[in-house]
Coordinates of C-alpha atoms in Angstrom, one line a residue:
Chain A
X1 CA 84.1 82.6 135.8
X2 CA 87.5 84.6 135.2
X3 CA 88.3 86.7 137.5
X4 CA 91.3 89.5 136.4
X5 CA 93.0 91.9 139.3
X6 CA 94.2 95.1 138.0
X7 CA 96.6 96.2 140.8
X8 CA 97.4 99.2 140.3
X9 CA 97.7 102.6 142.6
X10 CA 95.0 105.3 141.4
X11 CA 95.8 108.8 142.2
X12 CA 93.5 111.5 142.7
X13 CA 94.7 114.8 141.9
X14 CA 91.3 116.7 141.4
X15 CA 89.1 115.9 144.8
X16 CA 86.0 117.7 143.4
X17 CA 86.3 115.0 140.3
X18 CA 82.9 114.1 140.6
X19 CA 81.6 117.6 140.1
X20 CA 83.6 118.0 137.4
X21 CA 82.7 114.5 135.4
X22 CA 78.9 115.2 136.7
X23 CA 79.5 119.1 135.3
X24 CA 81.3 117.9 131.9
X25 CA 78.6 114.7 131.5
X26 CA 76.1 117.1 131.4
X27 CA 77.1 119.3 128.6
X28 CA 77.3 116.7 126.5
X29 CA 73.9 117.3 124.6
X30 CA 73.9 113.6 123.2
X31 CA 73.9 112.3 126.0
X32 CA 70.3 113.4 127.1
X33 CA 69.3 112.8 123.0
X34 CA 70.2 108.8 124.2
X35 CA 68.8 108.9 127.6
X36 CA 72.0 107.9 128.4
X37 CA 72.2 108.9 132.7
X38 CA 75.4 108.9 135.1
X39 CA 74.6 106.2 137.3
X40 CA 78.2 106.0 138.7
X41 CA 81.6 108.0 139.7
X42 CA 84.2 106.7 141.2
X43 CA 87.7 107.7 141.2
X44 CA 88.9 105.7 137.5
X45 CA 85.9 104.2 136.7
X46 CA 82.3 105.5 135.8
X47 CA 79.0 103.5 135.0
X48 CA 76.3 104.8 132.4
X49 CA 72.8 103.2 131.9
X50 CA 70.0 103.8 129.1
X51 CA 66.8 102.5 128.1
X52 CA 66.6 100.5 125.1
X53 CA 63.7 103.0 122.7
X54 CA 62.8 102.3 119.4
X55 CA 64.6 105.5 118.0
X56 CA 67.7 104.0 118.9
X57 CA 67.8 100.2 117.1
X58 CA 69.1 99.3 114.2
X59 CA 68.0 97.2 111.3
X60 CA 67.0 94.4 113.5
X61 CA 65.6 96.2 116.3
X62 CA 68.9 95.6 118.8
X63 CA 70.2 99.4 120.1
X64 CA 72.7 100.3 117.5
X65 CA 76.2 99.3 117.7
X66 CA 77.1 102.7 117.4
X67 CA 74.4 103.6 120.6
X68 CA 76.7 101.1 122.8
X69 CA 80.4 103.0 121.1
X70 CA 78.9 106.3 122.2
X71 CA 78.2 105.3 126.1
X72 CA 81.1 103.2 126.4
X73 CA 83.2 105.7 125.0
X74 CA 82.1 108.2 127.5
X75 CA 82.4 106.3 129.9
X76 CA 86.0 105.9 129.6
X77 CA 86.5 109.6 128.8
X78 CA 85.0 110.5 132.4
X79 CA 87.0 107.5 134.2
X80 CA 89.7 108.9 132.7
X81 CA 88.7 112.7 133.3
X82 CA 87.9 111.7 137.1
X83 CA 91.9 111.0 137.8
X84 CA 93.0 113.9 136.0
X85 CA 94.2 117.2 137.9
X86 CA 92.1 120.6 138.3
X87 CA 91.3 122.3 135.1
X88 CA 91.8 119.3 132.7
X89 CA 90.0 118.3 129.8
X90 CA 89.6 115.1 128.4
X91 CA 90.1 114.3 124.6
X92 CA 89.5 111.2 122.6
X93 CA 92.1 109.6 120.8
X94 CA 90.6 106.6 119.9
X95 CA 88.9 103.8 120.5
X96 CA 88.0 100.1 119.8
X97 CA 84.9 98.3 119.9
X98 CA 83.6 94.8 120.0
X99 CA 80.8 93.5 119.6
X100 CA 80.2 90.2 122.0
X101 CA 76.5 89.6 121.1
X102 CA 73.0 91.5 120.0
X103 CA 72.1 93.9 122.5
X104 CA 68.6 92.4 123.5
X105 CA 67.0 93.7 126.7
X106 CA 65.6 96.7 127.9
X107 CA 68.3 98.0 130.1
X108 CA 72.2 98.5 129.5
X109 CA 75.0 99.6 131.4
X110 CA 78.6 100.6 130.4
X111 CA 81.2 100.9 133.0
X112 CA 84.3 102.2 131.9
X113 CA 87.6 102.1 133.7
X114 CA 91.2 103.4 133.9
X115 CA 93.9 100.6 132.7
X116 CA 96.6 103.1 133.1
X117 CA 96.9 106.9 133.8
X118 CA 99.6 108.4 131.7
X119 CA 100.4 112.3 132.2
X120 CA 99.1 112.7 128.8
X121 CA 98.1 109.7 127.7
X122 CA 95.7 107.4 129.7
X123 CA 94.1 104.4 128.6
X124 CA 90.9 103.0 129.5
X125 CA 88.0 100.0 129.0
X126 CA 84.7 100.1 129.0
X127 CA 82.0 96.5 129.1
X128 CA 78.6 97.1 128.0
X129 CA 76.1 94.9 130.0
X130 CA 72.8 94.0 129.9
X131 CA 70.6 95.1 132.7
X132 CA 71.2 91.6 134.3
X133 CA 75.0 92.2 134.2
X134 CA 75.6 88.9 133.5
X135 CA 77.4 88.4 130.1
X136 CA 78.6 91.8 128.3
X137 CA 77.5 92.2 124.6
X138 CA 80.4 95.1 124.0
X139 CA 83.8 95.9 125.4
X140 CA 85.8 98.8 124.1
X141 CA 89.5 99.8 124.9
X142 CA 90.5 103.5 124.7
X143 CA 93.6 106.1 124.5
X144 CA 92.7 109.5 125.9
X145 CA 94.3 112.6 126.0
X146 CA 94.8 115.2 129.2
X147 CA 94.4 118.8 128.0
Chain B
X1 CA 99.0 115.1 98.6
X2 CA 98.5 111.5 99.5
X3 CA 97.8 109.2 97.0
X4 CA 96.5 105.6 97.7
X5 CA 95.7 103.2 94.7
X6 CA 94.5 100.2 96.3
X7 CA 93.8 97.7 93.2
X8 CA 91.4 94.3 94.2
X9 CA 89.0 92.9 92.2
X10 CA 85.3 93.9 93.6
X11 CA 82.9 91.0 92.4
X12 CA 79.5 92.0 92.7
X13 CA 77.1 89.0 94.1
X14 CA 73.9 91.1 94.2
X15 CA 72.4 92.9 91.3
X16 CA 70.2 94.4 93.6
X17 CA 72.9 95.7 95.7
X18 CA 71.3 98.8 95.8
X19 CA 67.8 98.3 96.8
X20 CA 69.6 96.0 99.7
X21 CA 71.8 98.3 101.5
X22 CA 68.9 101.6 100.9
X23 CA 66.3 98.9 102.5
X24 CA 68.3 98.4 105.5
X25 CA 69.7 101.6 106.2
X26 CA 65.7 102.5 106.8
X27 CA 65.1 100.2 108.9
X28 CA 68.0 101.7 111.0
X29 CA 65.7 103.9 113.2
X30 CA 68.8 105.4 115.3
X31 CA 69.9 106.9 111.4
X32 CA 67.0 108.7 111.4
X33 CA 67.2 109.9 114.9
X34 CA 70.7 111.5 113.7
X35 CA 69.4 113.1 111.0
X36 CA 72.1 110.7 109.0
X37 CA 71.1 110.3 105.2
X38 CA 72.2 107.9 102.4
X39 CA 73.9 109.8 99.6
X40 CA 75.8 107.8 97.8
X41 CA 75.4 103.5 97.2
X42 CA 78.2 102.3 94.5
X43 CA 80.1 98.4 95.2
X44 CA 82.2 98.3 97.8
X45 CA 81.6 102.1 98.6
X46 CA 78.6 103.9 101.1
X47 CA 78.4 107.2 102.1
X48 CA 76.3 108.9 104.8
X49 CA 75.9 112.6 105.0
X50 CA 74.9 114.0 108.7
X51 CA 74.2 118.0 109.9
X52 CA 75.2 119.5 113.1
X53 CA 72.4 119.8 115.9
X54 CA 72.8 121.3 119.1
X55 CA 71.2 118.0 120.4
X56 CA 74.2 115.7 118.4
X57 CA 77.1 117.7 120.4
X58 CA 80.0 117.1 123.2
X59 CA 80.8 119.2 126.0
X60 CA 82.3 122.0 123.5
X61 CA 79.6 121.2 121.3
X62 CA 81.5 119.7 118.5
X63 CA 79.7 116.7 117.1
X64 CA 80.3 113.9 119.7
X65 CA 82.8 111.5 118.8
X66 CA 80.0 108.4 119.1
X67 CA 77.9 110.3 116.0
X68 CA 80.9 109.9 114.3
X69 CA 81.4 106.4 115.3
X70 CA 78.2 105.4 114.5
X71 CA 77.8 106.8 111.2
X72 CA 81.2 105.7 110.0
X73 CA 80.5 102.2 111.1
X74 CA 77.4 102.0 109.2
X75 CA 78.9 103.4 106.3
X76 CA 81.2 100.7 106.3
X77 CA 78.5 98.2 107.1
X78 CA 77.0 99.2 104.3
X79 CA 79.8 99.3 102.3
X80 CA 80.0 95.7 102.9
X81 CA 76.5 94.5 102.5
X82 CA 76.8 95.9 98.7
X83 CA 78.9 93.4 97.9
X84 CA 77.3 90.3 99.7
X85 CA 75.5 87.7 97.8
X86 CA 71.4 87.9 97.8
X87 CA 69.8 86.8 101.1
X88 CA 72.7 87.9 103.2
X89 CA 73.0 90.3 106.0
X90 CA 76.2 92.0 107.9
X91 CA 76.9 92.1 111.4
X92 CA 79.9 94.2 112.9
X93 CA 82.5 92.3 114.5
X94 CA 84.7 95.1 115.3
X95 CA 85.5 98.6 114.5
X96 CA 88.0 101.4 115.6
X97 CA 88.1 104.8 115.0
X98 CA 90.4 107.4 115.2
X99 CA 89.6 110.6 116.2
X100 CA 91.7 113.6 113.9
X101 CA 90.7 116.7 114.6
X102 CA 87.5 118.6 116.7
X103 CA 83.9 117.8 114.1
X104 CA 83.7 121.6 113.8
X105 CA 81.1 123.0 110.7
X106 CA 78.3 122.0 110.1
X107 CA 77.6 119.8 107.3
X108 CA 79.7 116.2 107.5
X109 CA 80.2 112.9 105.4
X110 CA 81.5 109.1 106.0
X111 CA 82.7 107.3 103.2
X112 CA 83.1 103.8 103.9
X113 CA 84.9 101.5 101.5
X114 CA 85.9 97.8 101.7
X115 CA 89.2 97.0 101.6
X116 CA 89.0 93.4 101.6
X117 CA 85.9 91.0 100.9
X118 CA 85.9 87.6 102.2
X119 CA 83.8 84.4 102.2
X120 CA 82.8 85.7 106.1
X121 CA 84.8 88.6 107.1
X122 CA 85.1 91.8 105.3
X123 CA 87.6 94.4 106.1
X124 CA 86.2 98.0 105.4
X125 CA 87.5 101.4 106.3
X126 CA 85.5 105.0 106.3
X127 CA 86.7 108.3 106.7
X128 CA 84.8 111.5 107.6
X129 CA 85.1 114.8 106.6
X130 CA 83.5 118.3 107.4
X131 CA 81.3 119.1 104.2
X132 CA 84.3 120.8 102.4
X133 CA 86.3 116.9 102.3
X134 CA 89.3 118.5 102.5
X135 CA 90.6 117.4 106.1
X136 CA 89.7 114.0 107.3
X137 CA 88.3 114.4 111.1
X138 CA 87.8 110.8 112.2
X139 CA 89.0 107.1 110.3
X140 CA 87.9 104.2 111.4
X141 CA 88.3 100.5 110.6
X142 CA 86.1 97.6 110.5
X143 CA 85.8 94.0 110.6
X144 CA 82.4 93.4 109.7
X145 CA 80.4 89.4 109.1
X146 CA 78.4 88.3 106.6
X147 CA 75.3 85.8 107.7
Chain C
X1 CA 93.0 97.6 142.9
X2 CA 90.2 96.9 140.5
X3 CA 88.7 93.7 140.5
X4 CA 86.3 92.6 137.1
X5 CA 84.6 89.4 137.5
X6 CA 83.5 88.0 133.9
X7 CA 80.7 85.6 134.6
X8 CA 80.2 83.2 131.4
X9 CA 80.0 79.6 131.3
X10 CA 83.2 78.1 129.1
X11 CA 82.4 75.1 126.9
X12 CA 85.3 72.9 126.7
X13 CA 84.5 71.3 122.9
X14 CA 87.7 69.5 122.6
X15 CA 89.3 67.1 125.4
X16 CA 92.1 67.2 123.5
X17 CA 92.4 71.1 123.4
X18 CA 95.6 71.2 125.7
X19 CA 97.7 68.7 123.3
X20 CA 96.0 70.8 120.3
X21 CA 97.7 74.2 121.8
X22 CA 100.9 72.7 122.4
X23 CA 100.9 71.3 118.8
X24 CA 100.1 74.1 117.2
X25 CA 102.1 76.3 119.4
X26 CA 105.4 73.9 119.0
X27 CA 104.6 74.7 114.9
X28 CA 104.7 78.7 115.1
X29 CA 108.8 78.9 113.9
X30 CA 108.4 82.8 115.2
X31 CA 107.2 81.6 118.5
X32 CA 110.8 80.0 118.8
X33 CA 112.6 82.4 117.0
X34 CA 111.8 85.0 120.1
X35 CA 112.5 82.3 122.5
X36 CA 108.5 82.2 123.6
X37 CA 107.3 79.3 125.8
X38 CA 103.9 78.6 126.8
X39 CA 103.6 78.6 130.5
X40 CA 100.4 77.8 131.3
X41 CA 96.9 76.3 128.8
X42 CA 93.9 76.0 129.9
X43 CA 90.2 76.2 128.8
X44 CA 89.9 79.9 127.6
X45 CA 93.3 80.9 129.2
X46 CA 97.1 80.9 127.9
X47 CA 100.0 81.9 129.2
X48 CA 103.3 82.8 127.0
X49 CA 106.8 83.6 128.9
X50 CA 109.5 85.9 127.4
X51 CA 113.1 86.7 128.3
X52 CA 114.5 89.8 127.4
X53 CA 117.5 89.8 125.0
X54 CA 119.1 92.2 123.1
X55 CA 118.0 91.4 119.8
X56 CA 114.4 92.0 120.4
X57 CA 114.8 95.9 121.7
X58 CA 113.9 99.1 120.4
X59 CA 115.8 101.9 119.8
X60 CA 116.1 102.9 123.4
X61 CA 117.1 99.0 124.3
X62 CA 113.2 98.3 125.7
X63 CA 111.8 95.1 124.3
X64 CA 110.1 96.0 121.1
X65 CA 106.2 96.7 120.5
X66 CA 106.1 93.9 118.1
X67 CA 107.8 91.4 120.3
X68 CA 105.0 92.2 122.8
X69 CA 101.9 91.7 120.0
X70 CA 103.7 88.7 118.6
X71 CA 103.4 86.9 122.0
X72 CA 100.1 88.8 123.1
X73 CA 98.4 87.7 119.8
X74 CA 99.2 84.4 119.7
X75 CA 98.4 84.1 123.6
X76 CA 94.7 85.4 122.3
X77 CA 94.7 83.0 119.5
X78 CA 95.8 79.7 121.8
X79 CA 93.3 80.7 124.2
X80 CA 90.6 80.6 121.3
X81 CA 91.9 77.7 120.4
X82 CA 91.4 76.0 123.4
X83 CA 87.7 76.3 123.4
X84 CA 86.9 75.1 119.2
X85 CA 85.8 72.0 118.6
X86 CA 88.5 69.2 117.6
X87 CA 90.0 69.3 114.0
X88 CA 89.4 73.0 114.1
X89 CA 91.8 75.9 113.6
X90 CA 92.7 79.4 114.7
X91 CA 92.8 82.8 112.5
X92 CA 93.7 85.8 113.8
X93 CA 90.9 88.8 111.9
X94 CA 92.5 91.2 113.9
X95 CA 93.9 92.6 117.0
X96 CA 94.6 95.8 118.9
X97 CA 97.7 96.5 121.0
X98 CA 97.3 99.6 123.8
X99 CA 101.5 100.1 125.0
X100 CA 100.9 101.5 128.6
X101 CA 104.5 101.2 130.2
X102 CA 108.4 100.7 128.8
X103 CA 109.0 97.3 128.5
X104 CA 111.5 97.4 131.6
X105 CA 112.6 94.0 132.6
X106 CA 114.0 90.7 131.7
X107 CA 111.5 88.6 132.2
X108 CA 107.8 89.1 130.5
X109 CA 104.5 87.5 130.7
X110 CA 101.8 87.8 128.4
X111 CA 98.0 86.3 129.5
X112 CA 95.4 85.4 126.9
X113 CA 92.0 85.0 127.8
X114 CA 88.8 84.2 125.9
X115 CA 86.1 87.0 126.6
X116 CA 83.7 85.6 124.5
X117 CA 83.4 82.5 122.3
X118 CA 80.9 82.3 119.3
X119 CA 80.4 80.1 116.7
X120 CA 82.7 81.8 114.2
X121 CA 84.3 84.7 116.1
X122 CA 86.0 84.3 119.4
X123 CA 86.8 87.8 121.1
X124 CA 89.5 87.7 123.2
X125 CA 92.1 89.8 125.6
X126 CA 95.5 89.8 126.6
X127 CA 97.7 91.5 129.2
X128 CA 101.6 91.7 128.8
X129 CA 103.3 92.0 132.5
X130 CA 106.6 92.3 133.5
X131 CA 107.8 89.2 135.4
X132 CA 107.0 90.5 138.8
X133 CA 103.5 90.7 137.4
X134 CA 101.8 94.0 139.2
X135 CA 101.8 96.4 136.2
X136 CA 100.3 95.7 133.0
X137 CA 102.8 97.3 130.3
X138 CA 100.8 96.2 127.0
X139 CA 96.8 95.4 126.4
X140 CA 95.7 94.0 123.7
X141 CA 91.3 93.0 122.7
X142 CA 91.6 90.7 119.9
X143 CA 88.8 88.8 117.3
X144 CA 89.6 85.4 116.3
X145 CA 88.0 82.6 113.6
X146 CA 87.3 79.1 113.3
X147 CA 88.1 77.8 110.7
Chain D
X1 CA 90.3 100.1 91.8
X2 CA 89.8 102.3 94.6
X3 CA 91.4 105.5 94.7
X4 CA 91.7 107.5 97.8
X5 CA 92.7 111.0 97.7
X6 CA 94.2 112.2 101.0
X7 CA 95.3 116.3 100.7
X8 CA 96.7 117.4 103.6
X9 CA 99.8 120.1 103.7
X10 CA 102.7 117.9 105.1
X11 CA 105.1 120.1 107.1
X12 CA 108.5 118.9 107.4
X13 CA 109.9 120.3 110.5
X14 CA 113.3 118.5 110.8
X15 CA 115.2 119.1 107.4
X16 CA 117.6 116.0 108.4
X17 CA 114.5 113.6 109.1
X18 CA 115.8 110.8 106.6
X19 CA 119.1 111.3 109.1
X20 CA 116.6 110.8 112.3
X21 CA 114.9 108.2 110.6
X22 CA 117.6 105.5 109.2
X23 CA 119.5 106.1 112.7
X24 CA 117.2 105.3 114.9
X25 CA 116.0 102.5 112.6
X26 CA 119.6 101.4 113.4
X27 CA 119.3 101.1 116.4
X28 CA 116.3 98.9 116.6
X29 CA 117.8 95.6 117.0
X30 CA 114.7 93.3 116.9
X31 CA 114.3 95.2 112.7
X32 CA 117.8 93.3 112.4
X33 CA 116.4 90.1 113.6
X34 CA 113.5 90.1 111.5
X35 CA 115.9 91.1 108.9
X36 CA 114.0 93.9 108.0
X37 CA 114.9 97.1 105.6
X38 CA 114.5 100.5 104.9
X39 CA 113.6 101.2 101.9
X40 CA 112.3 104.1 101.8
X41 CA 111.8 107.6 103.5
X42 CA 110.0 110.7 103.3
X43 CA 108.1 113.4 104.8
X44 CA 104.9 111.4 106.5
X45 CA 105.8 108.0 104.9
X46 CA 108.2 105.2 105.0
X47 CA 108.6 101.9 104.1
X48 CA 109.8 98.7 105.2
X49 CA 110.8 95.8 103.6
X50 CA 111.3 92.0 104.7
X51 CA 112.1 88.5 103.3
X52 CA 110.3 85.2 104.4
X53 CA 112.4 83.1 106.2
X54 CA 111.4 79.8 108.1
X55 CA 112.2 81.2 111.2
X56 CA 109.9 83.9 110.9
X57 CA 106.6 81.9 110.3
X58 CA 103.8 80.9 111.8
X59 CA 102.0 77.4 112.5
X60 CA 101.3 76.7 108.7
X61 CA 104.7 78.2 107.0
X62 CA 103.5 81.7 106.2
X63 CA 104.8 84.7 107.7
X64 CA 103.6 85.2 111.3
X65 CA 101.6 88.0 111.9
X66 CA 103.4 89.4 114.7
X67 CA 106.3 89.9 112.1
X68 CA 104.2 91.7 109.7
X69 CA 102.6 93.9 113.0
X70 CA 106.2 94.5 114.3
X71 CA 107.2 96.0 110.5
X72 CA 103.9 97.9 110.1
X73 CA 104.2 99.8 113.7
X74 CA 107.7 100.8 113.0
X75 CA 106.8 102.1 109.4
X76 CA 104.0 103.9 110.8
X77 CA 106.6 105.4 113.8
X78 CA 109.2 106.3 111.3
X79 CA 106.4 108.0 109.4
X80 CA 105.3 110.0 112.4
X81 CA 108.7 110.8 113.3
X82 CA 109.5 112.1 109.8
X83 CA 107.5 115.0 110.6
X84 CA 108.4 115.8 113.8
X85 CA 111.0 118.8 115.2
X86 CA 114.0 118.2 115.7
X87 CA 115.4 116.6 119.3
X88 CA 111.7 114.7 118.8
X89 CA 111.2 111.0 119.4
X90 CA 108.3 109.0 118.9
X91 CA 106.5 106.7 121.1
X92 CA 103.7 104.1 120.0
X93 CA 100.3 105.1 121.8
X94 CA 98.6 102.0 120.7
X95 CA 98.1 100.6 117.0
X96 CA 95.2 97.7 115.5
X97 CA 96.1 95.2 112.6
X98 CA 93.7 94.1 110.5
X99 CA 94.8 90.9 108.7
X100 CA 93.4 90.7 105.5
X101 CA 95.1 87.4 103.5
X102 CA 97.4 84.9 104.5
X103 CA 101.2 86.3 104.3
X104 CA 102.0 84.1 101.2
X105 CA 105.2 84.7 99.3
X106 CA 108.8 85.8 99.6
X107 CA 109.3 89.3 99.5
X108 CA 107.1 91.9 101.9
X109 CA 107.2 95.4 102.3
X110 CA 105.1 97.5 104.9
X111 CA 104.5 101.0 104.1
X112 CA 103.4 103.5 106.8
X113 CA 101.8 107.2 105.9
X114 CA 101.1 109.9 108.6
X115 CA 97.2 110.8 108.3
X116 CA 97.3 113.3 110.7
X117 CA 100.0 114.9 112.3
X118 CA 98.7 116.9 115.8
X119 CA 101.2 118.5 118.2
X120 CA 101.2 115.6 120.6
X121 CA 99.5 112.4 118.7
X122 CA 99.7 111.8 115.1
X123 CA 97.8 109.1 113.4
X124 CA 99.1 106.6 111.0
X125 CA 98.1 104.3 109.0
X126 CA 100.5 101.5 106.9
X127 CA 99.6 98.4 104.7
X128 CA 101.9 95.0 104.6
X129 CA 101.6 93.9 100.6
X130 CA 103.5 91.1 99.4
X131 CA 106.4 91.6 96.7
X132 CA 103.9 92.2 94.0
X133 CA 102.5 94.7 95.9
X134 CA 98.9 94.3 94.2
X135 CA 97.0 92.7 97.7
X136 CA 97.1 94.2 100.3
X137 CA 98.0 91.2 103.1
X138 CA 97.2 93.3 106.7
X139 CA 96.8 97.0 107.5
X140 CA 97.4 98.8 110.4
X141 CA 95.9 102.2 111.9
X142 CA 98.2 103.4 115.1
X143 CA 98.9 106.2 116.9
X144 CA 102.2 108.1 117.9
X145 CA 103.1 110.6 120.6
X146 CA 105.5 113.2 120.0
X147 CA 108.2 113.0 122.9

């Protein structure tokens, strides 16, 4: 077991932030193409769950790498977006993914979390799960933008 | 104008490269939930060609950044795979994309390329452009595993 | 404060594996040149000490980006290293370095952990901390071979 | 061969860049260390070179590959900054390395190229071959904030 603390003061300048990452979440029309649901908001961090289906494996019948990059990078973008001020946006810069192991299972989770909240910058990390939550299969670091 | 002239010797291991690389980007169901299509298999170099649906889009409804992900890391994949020997399959270790500018139009491409081949580790790199290929709008790069 | 609880079970493969780090360690010239110690080895975990001195700054008299890789990426690799079997050594594929803070400070910290072990690729993470250890400054999520 | 074909307009917004460039390179010490060069600069690209020395290697003589990261990130910043207004300076978001051969040889040289140059980020990418300059040894995809 490794256990890392993160200390760290998180501000919250936007008290409706959960309206707005629930609001923003649910514009995002590939989202609901996924099944991918907000299962969590928290001030810097946010969880996201889907269903493994068939129309979303890849050649070996494991949900698509690029499945997993496409929750886990939203859910940094709303941990992110939930410590941000009134009227922000939230941008993408970049991102990294790895890939720990095959995603077997029916259920995932990605929770994403704030490492550090810049004024423009803020970086974040996101672990992929499965259902069990016991080992990840994906973990992604981030760099987004406040707009 | 940039100009890159990267010069390596591409050994091809697979006659069949081809057949390889089309057979397994069918059995990627989550391609065909995109709408993502094969267009171009040569050694060493895939391209995957994707349209813009409502159901594909972020919360400005641009083309989500994990649609881009996802066909850029299987172009590279791909990419890969062509120049594996017979019998062998890829596996993404890693990959990290940069996000350029917003995926406005409608028509897009990845072209994924290897950069370096290696006994068990391949190094690969895609870009993607709007249909007209004149402006990059996300790079990403790749460390993807033979088996 | 954010608390992450990684839950795997480490295999130690190699008695041995502190001696093994020191060894190899002891060998890196660079790891000297910087005037990098190793602090702390142990199954899946290394630590790596800097002082700041002049010579290693940026322009604006910070210690340098690279500075901070070059000990972050080789506390990654040790902690790899760690868990391989005897008579086995470390590559580095790749790594990816997220700068979060100024390096203020003269005394730095950089802690490598394994986040996931496989046969041939070992992912791994490091934080970079100043000495008093409460803000991260530098990130890095690193994959790792045996050779 | 591969050739890519990058066309982008480069805007030069700082007619003294090469000025900005060499003295801020100047002034970072830890480039005098490595013993590292400028040997080249212009609008969106730069290049770096270095010698081996024994002080600057790794556990099995070759060239660490913190020293070819350090070298890469600042000919990717230089790049970056090359393009930026006047007053300007530029400040590493985050970079990946990909290493791609072992650093074998004598002679190095690092060349960074802006892909895309926003307002705030710009993205850059830079390749590390040796003297030769036919394999590429590690590349680098990073970006840069406009200060």
């Amino acid at each position: 077991m490794v256990v890392i603390i993160v200390r760290d003061v998180l501000v919250i300048r936007n008290p409706d932030y959960e309206a707005v990452v629930r609001a923003s979440f649910a514009r995002q029309r590939f989202m609901a193409t996924l099944g991918a649901r907000l299962t969590h908001v928290a001030p810097g961090e946010v969880h996201i769950a889907l269903e493994r289906r068939e129309d979303l494996t890849q050649q070996h019948g494991f949900v698509h790498a690029g499945v997993l990059g496409a929750i886990l990078g939203s859910a940094c973008g709303y941990a992110a977006l939930s410590l941000m001020p009134p009227g922000a946006d939230v941008l993408s810069i970049e991102y990294k993914l790895n890939l720990l192991a095959p995603a077997r299972g029916e259920h995932f989770v990605a929770r994403g979390r704030v490492v550090r909240a810049g004024r423009t910058v803020t970086a974040c990390r996101a672990e992929a799960f499965t259902g069990e939550g016991t080992t990840p299969i994906a973990t992604l670091l981030a760099s987004m933008m406040t707009l």
